[in-house]
PDB file of C-alpha atoms in Angstrom:
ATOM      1  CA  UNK A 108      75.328  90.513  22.115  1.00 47.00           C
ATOM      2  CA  UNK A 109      78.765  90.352  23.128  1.00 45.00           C
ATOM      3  CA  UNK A 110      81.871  90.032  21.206  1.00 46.00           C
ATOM      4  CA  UNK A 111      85.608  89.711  21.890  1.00 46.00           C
ATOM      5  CA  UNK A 112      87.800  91.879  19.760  1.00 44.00           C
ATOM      6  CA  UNK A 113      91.341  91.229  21.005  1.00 47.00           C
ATOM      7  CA  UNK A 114      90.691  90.305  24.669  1.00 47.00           C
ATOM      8  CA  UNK A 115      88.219  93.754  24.415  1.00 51.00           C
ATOM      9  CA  UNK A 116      84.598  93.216  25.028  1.00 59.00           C
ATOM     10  CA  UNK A 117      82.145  95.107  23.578  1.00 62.00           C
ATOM     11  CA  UNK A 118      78.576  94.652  24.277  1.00 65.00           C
ATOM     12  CA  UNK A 119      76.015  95.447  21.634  1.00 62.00           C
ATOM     13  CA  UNK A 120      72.565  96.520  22.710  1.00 65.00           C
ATOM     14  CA  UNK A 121      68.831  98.156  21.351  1.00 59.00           C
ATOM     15  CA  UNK A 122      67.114 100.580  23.262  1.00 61.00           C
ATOM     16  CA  UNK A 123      65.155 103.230  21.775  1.00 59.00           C
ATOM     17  CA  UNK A 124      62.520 101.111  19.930  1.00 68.00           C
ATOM     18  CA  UNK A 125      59.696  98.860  21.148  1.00 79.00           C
ATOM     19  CA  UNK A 126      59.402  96.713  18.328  1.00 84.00           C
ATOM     20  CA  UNK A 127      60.858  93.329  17.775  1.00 83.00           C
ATOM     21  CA  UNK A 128      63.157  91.240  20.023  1.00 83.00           C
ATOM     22  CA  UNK A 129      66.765  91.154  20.681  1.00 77.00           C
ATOM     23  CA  UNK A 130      68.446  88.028  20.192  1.00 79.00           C
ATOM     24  CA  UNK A 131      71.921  87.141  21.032  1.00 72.00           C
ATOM     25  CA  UNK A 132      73.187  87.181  17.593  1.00 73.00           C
ATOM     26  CA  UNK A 133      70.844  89.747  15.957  1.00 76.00           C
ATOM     27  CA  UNK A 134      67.601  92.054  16.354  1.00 77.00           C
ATOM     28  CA  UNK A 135      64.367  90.630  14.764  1.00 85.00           C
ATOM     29  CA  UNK A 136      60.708  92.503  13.838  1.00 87.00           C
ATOM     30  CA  UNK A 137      58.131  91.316  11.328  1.00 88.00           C
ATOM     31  CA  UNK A 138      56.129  94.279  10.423  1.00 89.00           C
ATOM     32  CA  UNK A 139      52.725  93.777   9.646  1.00 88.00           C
ATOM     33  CA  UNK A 140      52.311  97.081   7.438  1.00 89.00           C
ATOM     34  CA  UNK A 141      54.588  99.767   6.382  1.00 92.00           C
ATOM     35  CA  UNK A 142      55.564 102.445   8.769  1.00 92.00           C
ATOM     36  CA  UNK A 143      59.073 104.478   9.870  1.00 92.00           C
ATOM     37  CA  UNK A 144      61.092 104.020  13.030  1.00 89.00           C
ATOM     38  CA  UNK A 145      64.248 105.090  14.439  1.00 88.00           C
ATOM     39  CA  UNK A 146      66.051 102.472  15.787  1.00 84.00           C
ATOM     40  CA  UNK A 147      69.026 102.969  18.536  1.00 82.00           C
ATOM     41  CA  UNK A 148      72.196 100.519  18.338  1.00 79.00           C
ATOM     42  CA  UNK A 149      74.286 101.096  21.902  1.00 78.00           C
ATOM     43  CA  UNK A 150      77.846 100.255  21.967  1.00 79.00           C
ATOM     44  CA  UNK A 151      79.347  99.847  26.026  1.00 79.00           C
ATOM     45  CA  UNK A 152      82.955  98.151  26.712  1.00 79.00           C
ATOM     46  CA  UNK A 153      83.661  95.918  29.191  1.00 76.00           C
ATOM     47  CA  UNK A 154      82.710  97.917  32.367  1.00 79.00           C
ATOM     48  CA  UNK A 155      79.194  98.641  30.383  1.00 79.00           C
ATOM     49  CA  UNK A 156      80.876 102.235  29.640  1.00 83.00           C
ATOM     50  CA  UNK A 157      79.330 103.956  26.938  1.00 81.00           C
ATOM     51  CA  UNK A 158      81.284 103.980  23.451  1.00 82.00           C
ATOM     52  CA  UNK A 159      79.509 105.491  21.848  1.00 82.00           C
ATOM     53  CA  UNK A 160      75.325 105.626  20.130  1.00 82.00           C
ATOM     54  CA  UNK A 161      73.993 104.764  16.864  1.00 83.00           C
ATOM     55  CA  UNK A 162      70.994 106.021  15.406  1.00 86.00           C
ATOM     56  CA  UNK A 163      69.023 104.571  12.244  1.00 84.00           C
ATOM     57  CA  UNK A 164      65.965 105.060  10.140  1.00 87.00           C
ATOM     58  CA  UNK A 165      64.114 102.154   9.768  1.00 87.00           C
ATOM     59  CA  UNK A 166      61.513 102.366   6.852  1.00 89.00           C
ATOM     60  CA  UNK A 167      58.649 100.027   5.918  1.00 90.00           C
ATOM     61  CA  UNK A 168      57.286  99.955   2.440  1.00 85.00           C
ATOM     62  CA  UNK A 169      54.022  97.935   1.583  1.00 83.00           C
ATOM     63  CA  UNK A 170      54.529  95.107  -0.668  1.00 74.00           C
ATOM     64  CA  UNK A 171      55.516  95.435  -4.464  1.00 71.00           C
ATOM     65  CA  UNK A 172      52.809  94.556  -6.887  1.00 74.00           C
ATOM     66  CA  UNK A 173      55.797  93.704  -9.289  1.00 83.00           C
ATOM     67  CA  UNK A 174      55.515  90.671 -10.973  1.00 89.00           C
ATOM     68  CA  UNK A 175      59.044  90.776 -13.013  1.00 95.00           C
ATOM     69  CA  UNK A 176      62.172  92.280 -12.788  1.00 96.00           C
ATOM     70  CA  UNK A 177      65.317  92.906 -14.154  1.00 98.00           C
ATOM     71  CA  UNK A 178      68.369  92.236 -12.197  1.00 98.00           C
ATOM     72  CA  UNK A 179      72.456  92.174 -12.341  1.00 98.00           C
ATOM     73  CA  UNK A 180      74.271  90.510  -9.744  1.00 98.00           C
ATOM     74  CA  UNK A 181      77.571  92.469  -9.480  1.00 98.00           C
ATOM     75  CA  UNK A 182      80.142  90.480  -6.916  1.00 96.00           C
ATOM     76  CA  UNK A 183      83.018  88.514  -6.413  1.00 94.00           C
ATOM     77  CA  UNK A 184      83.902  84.558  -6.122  1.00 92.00           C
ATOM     78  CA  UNK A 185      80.992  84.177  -4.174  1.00 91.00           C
ATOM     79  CA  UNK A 186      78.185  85.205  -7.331  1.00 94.00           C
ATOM     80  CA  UNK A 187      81.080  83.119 -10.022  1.00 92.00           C
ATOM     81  CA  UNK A 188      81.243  80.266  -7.501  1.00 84.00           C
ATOM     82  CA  UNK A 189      79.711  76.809  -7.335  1.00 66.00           C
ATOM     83  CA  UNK A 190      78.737  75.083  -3.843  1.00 50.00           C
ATOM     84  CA  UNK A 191      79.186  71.852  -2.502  1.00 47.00           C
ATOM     85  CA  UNK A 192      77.334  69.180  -4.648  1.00 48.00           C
ATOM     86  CA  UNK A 193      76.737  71.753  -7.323  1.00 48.00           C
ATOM     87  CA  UNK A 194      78.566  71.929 -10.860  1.00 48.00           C
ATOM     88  CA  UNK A 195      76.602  74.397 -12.787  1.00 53.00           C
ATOM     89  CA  UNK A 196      78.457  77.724 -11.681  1.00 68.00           C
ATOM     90  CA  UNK A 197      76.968  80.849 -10.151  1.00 83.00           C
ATOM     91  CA  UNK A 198      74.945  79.124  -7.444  1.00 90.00           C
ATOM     92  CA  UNK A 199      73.147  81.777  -5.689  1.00 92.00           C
ATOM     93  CA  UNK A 200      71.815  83.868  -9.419  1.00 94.00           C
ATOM     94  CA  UNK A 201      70.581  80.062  -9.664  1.00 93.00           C
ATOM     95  CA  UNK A 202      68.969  80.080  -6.418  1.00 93.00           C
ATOM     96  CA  UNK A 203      67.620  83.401  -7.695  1.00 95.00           C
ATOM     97  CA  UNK A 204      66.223  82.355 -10.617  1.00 96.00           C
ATOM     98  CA  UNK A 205      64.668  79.068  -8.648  1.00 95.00           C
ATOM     99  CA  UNK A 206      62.771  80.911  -5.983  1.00 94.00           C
ATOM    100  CA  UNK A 207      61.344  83.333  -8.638  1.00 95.00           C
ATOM    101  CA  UNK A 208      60.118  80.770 -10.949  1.00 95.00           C
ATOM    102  CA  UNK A 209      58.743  78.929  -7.519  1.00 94.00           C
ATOM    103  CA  UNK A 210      56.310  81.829  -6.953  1.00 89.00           C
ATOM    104  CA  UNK A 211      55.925  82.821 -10.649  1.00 92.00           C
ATOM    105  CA  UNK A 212      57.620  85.766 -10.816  1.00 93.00           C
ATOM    106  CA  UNK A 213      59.614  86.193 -13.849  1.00 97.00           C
ATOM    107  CA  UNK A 214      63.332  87.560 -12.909  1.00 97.00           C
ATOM    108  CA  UNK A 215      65.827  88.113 -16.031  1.00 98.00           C
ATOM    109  CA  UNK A 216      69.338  88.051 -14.739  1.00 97.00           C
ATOM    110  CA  UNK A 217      71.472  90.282 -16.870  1.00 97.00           C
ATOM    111  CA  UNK A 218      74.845  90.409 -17.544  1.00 97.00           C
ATOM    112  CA  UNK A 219      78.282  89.742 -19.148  1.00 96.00           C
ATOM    113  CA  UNK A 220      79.159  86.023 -17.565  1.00 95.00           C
ATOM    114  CA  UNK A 221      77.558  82.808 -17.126  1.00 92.00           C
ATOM    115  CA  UNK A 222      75.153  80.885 -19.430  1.00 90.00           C
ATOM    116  CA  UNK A 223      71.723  80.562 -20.335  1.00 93.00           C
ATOM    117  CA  UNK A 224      69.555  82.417 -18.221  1.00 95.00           C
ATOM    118  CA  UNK A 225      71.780  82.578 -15.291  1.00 94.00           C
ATOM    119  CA  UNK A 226      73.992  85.391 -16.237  1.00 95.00           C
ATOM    120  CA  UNK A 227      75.640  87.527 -13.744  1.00 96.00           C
ATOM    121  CA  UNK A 228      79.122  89.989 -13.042  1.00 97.00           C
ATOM    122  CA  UNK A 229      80.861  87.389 -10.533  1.00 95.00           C
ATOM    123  CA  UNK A 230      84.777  88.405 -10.764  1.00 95.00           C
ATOM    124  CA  UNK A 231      87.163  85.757  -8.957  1.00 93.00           C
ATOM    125  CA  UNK A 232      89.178  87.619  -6.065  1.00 93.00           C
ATOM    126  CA  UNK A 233      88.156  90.650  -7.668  1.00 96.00           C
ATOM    127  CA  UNK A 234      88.070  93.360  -4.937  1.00 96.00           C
ATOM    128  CA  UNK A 235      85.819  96.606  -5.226  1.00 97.00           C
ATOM    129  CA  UNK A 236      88.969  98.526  -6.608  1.00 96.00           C
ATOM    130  CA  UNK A 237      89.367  96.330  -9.226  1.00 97.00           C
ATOM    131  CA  UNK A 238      85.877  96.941 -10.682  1.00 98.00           C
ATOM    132  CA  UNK A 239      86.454 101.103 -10.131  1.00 98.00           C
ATOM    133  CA  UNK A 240      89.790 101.477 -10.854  1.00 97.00           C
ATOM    134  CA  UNK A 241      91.128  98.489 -13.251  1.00 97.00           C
ATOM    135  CA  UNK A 242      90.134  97.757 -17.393  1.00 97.00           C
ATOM    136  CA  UNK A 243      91.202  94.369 -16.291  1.00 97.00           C
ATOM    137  CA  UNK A 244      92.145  91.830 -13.577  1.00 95.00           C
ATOM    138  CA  UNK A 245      93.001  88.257 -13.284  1.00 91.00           C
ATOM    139  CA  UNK A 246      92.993  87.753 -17.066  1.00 94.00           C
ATOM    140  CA  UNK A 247      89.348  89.121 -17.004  1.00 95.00           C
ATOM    141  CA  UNK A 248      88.117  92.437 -18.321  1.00 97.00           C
ATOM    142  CA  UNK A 249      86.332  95.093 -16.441  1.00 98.00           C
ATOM    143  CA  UNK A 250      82.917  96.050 -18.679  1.00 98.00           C
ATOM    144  CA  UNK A 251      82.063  98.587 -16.434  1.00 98.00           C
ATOM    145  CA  UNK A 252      85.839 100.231 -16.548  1.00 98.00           C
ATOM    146  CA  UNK A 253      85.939 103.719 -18.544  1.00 98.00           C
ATOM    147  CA  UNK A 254      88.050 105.647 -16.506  1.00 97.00           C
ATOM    148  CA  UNK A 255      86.558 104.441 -13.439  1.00 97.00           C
ATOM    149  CA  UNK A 256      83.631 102.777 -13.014  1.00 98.00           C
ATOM    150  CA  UNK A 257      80.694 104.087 -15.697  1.00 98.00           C
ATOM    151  CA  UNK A 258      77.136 102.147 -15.472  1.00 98.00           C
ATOM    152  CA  UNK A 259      75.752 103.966 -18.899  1.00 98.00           C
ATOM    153  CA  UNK A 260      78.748 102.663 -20.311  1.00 98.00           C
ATOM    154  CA  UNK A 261      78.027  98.879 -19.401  1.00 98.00           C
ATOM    155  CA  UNK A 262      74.654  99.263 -20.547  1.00 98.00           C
ATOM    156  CA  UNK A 263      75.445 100.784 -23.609  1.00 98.00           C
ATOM    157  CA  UNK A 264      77.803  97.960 -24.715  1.00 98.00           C
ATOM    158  CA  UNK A 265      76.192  95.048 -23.358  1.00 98.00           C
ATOM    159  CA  UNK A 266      72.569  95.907 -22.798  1.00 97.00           C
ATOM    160  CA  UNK A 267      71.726  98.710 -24.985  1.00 95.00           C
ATOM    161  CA  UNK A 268      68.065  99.525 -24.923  1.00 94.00           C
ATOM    162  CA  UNK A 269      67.207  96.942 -21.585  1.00 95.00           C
ATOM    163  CA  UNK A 270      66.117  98.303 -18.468  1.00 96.00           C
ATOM    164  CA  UNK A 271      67.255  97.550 -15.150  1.00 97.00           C
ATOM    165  CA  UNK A 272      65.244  97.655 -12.102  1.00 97.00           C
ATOM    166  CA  UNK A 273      67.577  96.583  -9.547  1.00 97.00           C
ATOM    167  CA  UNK A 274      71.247  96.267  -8.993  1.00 98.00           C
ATOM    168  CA  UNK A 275      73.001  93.898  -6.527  1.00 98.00           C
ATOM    169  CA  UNK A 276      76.441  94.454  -5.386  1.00 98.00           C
ATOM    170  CA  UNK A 277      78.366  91.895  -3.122  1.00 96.00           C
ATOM    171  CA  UNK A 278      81.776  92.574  -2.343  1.00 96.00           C
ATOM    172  CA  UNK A 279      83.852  92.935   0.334  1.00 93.00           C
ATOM    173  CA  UNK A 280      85.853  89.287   1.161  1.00 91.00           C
ATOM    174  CA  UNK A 281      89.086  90.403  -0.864  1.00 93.00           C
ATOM    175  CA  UNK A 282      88.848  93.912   0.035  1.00 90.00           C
ATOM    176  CA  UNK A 283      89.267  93.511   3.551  1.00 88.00           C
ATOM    177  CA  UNK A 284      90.113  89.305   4.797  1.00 84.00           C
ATOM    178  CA  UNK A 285      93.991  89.902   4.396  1.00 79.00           C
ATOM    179  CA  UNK A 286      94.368  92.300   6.676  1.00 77.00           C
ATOM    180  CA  UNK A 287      96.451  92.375   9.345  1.00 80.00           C
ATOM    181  CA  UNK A 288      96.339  95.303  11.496  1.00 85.00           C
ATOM    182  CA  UNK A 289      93.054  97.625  13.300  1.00 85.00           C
ATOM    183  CA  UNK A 290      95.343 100.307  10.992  1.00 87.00           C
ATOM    184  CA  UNK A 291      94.966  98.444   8.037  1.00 86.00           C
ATOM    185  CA  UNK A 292      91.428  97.461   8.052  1.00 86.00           C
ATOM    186  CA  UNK A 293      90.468 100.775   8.858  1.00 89.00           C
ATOM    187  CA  UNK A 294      91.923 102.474   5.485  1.00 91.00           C
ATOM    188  CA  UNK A 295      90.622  99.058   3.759  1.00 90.00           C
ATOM    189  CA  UNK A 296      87.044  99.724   5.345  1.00 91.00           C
ATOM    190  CA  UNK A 297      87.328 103.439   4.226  1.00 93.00           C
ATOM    191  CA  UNK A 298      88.416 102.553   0.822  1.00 95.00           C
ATOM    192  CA  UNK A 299      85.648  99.724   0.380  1.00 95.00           C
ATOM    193  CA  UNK A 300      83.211 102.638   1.414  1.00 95.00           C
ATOM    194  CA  UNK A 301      84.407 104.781  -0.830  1.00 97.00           C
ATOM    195  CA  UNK A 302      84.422 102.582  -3.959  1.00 98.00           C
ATOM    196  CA  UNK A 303      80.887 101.471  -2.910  1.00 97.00           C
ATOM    197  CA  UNK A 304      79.630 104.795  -3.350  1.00 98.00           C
ATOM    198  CA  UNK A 305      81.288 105.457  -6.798  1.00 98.00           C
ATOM    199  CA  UNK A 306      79.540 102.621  -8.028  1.00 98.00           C
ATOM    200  CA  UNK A 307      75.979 103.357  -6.628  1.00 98.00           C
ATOM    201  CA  UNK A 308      76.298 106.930  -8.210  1.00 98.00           C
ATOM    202  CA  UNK A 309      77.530 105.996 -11.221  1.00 98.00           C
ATOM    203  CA  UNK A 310      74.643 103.785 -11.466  1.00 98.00           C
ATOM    204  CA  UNK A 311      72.085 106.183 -10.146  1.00 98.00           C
ATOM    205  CA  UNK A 312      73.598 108.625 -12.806  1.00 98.00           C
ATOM    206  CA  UNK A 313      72.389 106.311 -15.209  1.00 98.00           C
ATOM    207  CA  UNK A 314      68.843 105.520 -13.795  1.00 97.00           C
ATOM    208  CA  UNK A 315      68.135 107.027 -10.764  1.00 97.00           C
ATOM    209  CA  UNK A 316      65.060 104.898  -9.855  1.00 96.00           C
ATOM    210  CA  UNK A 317      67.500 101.711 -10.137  1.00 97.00           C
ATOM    211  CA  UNK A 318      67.106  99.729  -6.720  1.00 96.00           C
ATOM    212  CA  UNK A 319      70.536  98.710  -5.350  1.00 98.00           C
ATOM    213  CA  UNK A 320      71.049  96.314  -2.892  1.00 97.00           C
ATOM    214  CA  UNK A 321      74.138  95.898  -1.128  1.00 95.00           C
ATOM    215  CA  UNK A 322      74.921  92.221   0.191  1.00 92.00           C
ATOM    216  CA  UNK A 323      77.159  92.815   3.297  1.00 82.00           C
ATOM    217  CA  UNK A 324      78.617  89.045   2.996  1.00 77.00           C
ATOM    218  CA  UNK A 325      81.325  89.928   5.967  1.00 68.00           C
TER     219      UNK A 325
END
C-alpha cells in the first residue's frame, strides 16, 4: 500500500506471516478454524528505508454458540444519525437489530436514547472527552459521568439488574478531524487513547467478562 502524507511516501507492507493476501488497500485471511499468529506490519519511506516494524497477535476463536446478546452502542453522530433515504434515527443499531433478527438471533440493544427496541448512547459531536470528563454537553447529559466516566454507575441508574455481554464504542471523528497540525493530532491521538482506556476499565471494573469492541470509524 502506499500513501502520501504531505508529499512523504510511506509504503505499508506484510511479511512475517503466510496466511492471507495483501491487497492494495488492506490485508485479507479467512480462517477456517481457530488458531494464533503473529502478524508483521513493515513501515519503509520513500527510498524503501526502514521506519520502523510492527508486530501483532493475531488470535482465532471458534465460533460462539450464543444465540442472544446484550449490547450498548456507545458513539457519536454516527450511532444518533440517520442515512440517506432513512428517517427513523440511529441507522446502524437498526442495521444491528435487522441482521440479527435475519439469522434469528435475538440482540437487545440497551441504552439511554432512541426508541423502541433500537436504543443506543449516540451523542452529537460528542468527542471521547466529553463522555470521561463532562456531566453534560450540547444540551445533553452524560449518564455515564460521576467524576469521570463510571460504567457501574450507568448500569445502576439505567439498567439495574440487566446484564451486558458486549460493549461497542465508536468515537473518534470529533476528537481528532479539526486538527490542523502533525503536533496537534499527535496530543489529540494520545488523548483519544487515553480516554479510550478509561472507559474500557471502567467498564471491565464493572464486568470483567464484558466484550468491547472498538469501531475505528477514521
Amino acid at each position: 500500500m502506499k500513501h502520501n502524507l504531505q508529499d512523504v511516501y510511506v509504503y505499508v507492507s506484510t511479511g512475517s506471516t503466510n496466511r492471507g493476501k495483501l491487497y492494495s488497500d488492506r490485508w485479507e485471511y479467512t480462517p477456517t478454524a481457530a488458531e494464533n499468529f503473529e502478524i508483521t506490519i513493515h513501515f519503509e519511506d520513500h527510498d524503501y528505508n526502514l521506519i520502523g516494524n510492527y508486530v501483532f497477535s493475531v488470535v482465532i476463536k471458534n465460533q460462539s454458540s450464543k444465540t442472544s446478546a446484550n449490547v450498548i452502542v456507545i458513539g457519536d453522530s454516527t450511532v444518533n444519525g440517520n442515512t440517506v433515504g432513512q428517517s427513523n434515527g440511529a441507522f446502524e443499531t437498526k442495521k444491528m437489530l435487522d441482521l440479527a433478527a435475519a439469522d434469528n438471533f435475538s440482540l437487545t440493544m440497551m441504552g439511554t436514547r432512541g426508541s423502541g427496541t433500537n436504543l443506543h448512547e449516540g451523542y452529537p459531536g460528542w468527542a471521547s472527552n466529553h463522555f470521561t470528563g463532562n456531566a453534560s454537553q450540547n444540551s445533553l447529559s452524560n449518564p455515564f459521568y460521576n467524576s469521570g466516566f463510571d460504567f457501574s454507575y450507568y448500569m445502576n441508574n439505567n439498567h439495574a439488574g440487566k446484564t451486558v455481554d458486549c460493549v461497542f464504542i465508536q468515537l473518534g471523528t470529533n476528537d481528532l478531524v479539526v486538527q490542523k497540525t502533525d503536533s496537534d493530532l499527535e496530543s489529540r491521538i494520545a488523548s483519544f487513547v487515553s480516554n479510550i482506556d478509561k472507559m474500557v476499565t471502567s467498564i471491565h471494573k464493572y464486568n470483567s467478562g464484558i466484550k468491547v469492541v472498538i469501531n475505528l470509524i477514521l
